[in-house]
Short mmCIF file of C-alpha atoms in Angstrom, two decimals:
data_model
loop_
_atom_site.label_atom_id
_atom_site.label_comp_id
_atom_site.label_asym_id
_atom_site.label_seq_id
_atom_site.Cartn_x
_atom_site.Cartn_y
_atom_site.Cartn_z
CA UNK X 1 -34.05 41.42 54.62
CA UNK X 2 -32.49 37.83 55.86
CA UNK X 3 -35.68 37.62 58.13
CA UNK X 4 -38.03 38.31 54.66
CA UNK X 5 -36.38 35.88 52.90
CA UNK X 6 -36.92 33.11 55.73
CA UNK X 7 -40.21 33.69 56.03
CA UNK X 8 -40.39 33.11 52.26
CA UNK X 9 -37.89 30.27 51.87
CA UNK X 10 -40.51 28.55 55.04
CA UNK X 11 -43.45 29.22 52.89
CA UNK X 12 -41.88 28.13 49.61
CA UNK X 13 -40.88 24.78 51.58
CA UNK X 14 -44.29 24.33 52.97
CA UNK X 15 -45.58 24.56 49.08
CA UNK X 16 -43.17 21.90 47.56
CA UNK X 17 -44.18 19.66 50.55
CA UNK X 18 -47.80 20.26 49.87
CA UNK X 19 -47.50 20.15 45.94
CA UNK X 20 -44.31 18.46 45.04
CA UNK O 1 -53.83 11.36 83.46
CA UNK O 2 -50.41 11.79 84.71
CA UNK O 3 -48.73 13.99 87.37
CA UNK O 4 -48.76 17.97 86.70
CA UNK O 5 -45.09 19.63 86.70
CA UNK O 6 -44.45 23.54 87.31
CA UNK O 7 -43.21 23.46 83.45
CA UNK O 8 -46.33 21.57 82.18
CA UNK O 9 -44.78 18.56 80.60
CA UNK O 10 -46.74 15.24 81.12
CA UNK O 11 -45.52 12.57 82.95
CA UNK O 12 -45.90 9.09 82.59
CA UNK O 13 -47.93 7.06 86.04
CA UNK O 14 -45.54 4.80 87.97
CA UNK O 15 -45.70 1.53 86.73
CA UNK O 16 -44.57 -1.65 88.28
CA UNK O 17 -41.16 -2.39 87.45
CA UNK O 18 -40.34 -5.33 89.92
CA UNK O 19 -42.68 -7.47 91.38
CA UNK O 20 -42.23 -8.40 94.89
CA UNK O 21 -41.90 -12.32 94.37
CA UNK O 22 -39.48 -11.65 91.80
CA UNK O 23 -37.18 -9.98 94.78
CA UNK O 24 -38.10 -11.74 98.07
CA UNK O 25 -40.44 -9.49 98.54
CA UNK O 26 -39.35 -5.45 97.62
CA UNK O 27 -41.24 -4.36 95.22
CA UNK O 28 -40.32 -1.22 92.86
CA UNK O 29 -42.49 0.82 90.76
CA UNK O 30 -41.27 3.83 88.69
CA UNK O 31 -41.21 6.80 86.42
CA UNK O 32 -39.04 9.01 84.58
CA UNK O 33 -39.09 13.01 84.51
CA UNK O 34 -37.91 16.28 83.46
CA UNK O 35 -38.44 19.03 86.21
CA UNK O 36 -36.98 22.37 85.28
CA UNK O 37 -34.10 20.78 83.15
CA UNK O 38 -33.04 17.87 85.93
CA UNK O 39 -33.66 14.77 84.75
CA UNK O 40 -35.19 12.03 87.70
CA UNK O 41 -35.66 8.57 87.86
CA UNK O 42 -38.69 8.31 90.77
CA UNK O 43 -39.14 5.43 92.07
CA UNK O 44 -41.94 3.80 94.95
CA UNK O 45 -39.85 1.00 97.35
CA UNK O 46 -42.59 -1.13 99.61
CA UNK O 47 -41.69 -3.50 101.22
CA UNK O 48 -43.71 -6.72 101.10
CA UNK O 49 -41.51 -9.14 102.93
CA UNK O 50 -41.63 -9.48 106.84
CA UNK O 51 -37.92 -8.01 107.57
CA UNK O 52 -36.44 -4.99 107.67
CA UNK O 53 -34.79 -3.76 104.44
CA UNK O 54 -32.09 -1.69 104.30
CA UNK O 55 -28.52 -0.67 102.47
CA UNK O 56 -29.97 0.24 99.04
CA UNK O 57 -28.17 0.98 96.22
CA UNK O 58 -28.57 1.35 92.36
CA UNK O 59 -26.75 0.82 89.48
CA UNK O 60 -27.27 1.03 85.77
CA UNK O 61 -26.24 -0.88 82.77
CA UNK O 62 -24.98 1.38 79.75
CA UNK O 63 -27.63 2.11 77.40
CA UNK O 64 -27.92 4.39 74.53
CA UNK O 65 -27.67 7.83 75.85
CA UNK O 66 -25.33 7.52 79.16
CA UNK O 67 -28.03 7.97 82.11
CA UNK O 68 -26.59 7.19 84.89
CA UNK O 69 -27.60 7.64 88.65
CA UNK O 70 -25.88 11.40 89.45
CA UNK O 71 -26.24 10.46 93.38
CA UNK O 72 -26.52 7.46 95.53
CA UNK O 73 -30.14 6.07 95.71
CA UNK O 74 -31.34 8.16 99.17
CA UNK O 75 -33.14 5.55 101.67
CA UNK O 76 -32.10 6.85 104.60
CA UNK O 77 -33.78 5.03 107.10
CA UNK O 78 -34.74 0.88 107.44
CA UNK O 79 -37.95 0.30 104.52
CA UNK O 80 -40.64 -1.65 107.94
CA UNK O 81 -42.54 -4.60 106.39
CA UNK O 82 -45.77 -2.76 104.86
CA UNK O 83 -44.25 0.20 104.37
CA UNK O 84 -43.11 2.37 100.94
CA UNK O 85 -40.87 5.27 100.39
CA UNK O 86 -41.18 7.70 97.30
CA UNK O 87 -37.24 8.27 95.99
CA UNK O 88 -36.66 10.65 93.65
CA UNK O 89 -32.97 9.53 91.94
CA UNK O 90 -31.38 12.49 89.68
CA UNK O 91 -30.02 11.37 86.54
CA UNK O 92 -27.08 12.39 84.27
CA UNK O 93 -26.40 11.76 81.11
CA UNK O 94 -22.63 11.34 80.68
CA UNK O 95 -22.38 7.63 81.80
CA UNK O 96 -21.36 5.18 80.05
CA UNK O 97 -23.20 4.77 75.97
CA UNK O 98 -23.73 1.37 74.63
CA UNK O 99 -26.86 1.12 71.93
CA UNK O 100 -29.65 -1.04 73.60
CA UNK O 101 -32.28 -2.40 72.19
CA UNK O 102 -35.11 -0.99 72.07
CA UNK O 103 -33.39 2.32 71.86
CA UNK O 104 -34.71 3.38 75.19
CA UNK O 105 -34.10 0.35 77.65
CA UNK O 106 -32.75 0.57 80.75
CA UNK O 107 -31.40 -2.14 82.25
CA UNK O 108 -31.05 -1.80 86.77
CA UNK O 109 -29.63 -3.82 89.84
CA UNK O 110 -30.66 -2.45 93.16
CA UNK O 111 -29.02 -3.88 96.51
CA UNK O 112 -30.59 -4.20 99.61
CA UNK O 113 -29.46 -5.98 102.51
CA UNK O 114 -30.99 -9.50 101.39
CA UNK O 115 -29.47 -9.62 97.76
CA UNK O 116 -29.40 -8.05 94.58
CA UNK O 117 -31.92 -7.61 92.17
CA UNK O 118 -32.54 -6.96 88.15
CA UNK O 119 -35.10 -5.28 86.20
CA UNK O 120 -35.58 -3.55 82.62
CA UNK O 121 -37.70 -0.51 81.87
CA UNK O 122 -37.98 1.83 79.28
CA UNK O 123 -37.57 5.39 79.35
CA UNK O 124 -39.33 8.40 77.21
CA UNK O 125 -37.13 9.92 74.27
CA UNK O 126 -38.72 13.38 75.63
CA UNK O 127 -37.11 13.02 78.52
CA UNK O 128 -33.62 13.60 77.02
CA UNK O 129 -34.95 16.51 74.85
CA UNK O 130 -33.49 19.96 76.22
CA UNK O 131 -34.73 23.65 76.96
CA UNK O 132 -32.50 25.45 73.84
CA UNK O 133 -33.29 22.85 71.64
CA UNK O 134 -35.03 25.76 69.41
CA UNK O 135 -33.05 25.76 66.31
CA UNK O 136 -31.91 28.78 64.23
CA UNK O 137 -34.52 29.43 61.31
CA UNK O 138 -31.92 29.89 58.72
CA UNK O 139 -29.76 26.88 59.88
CA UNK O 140 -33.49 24.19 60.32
CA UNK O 141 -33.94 25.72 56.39
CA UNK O 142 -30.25 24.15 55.62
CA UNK O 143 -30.39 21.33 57.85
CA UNK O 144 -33.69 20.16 56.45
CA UNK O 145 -32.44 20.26 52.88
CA UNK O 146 -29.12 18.50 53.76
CA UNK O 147 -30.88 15.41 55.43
CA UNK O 148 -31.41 12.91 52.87
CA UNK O 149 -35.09 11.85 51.82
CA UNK O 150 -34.20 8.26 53.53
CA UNK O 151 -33.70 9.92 56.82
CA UNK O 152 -37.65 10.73 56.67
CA UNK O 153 -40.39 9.42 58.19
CA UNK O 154 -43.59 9.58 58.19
CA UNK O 155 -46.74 8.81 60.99
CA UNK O 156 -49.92 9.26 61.18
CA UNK O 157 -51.05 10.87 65.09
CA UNK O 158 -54.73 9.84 64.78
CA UNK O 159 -57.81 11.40 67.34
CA UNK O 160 -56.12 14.95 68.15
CA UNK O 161 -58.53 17.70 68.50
CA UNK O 162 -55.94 20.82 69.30
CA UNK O 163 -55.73 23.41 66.71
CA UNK O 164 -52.22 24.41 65.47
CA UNK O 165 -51.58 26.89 67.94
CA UNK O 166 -52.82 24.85 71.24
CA UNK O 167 -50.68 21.62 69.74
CA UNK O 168 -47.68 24.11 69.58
CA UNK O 169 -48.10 25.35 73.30
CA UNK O 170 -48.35 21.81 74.11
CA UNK O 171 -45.19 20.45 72.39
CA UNK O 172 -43.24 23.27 73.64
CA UNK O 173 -44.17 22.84 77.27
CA UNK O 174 -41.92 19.52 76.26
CA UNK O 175 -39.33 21.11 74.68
CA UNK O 176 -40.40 20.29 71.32
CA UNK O 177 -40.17 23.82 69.42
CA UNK O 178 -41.93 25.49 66.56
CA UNK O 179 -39.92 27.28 64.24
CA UNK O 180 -42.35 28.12 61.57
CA UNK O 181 -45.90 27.97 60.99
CA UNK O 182 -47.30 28.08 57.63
CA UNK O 183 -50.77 27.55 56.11
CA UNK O 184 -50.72 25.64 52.43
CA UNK O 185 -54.47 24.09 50.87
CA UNK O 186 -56.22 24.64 54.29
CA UNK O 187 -53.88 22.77 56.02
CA UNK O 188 -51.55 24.27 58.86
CA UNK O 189 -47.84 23.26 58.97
CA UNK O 190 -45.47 23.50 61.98
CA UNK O 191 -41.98 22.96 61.53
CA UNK O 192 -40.77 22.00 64.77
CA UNK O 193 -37.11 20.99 66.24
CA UNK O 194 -36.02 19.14 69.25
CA UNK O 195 -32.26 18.39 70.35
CA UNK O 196 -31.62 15.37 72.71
CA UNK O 197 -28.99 15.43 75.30
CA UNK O 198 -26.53 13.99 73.42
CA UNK O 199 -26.88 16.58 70.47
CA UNK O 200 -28.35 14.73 67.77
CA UNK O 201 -31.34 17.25 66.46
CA UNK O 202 -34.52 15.92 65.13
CA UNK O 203 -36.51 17.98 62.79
CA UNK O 204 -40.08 17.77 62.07
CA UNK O 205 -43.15 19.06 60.34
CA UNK O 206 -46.84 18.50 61.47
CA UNK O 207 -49.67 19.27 59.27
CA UNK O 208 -53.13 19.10 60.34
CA UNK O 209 -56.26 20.36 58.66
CA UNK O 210 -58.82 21.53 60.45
CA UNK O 211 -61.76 19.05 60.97
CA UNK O 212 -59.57 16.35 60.33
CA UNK O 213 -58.56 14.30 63.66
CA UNK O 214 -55.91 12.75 61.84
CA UNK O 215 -52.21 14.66 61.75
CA UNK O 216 -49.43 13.69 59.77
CA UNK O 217 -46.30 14.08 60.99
CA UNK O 218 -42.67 13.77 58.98
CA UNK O 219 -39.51 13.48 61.14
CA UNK O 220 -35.95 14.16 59.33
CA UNK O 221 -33.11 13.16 61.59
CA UNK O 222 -29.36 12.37 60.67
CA UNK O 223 -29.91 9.24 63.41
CA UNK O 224 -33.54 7.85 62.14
CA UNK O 225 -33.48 5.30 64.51
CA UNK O 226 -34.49 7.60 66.97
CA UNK O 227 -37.62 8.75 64.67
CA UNK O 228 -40.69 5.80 65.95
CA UNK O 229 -39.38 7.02 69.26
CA UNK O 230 -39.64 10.83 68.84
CA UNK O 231 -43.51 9.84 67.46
CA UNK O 232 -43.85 8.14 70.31
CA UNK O 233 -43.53 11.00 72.36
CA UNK O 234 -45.59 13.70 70.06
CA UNK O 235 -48.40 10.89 70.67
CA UNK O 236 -48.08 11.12 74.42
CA UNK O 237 -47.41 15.18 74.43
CA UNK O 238 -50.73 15.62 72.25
CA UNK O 239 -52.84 13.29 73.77
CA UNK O 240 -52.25 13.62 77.37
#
């Protein structure tokens, strides 16, 4: 579950840095 | 191109750090290394004067990370007119710290039996970046949201032709790790981390877009003095 939400919070952070 | 190593990181050619007339006639040319975690200063002695030299010794100034000589400098026999040696001078990096400037100056005496002599020379950051320097995903997540935005900055690593996962292989074979890769509007992000000897962690993301020989890279780092250095060395990783 903690690995899931990595992955997620590593794409979410690679979206605000690409589209702030 | 530079010298091969077992682990694959690049090393920078000797270069000529003291001219013979500037030190009746030795002349010293260097480089700096990691091999398999050891840390060497590797030096070329010739002598260009028309006695024998002998009784070397080394000595460094503090500088910014505490590299100092771990052994005496190992000339064991008299350095003939005409003739060079290849020393290889292990380093350590709990010497003395004073902040130099640049960051990565070195300032040296060497002894030999006619006098004593002085030179500067700079050192690569990646040299002082170590093997478990692979930071925990959930603590680069935190880390990277606690560095303020001033603490970031940005370069542009122009004429690279490796994909994502070849410029990953490369970095790592310098200790420079990838953490996460993502892809966002065609363009693929690595977020990478490196820690330096003396614990300071640098974080980073690279994007590149395929087609494009341009990358941008963003480094956050608590001590962003040590950021145009850090570029420095993803230049010299990437292109070499």
């Amino acid at each position: 579950e903690l690995e899931d939400g990595l992955d997620e919070a590593f794409s979410r952070l690679a979206e605000s840095r690409t589209n702030p | 191109g530079g010298v091969g190593m077992a682990s694959g990181a690049y090393v920078v050619p000797k270069s000529v750090w003291l001219p013979a007339m500037k030190a009746k006639g030795l002349e010293i040319s260097g480089t700096f290394a990691r091999r398999a975690g050891v840390l060497q200063m590797e030096l070329s002695l010739t002598n260009k004067a028309m006695s024998i030299m002998s009784d070397f010794a080394i000595q460094f100034n503090r500088n910014s990370f505490g590299l100092a000589p771990a052994g005496p400098l190992q000339v064991l026999t008299p350095l003939s007119p005409n003739q060079t040696i290849e020393v290889s001078l292990p380093l350590s990096t709990v010497g003395p710290v004073m902040k130099m400037e640049p960051l990565t100056n070195l300032q040296v005496a060497v002894k030999n039996n006619i006098d004593v002599f002085y030179f500067s020379c700079q050192y690569p950051i990646s040299m002082l970046f170590v093997e478990d320097g692979k930071m925990e995903r959930q603590v680069f997540l935190a880390t990277w949201k606690d560095i303020p935005n001033e603490n970031e900055a940005q370069f542009q690593i122009k004429d690279c032709h490796l994909n994502a996962d070849a410029a990953s292989a490369k970095l790592q074979s310098s200790n420079i790790f990838t953490i996460a890769k993502r892809n966002a509007e065609g363009q693929d992000i690595l977020y990478q981390s490196i820690r330096l000897t003396n614990s300071i962690w640098v974080l980073s993301e690279l994007r590149m877009q395929p087609g494009n020989p341009s990358y941008t890279l963003s480094l956050k780092c608590r001590a962003s003095e040590v950021s145009p250095f850090v570029f420095q060395s993803y230049e010299m990783v990437l292109k070499n």
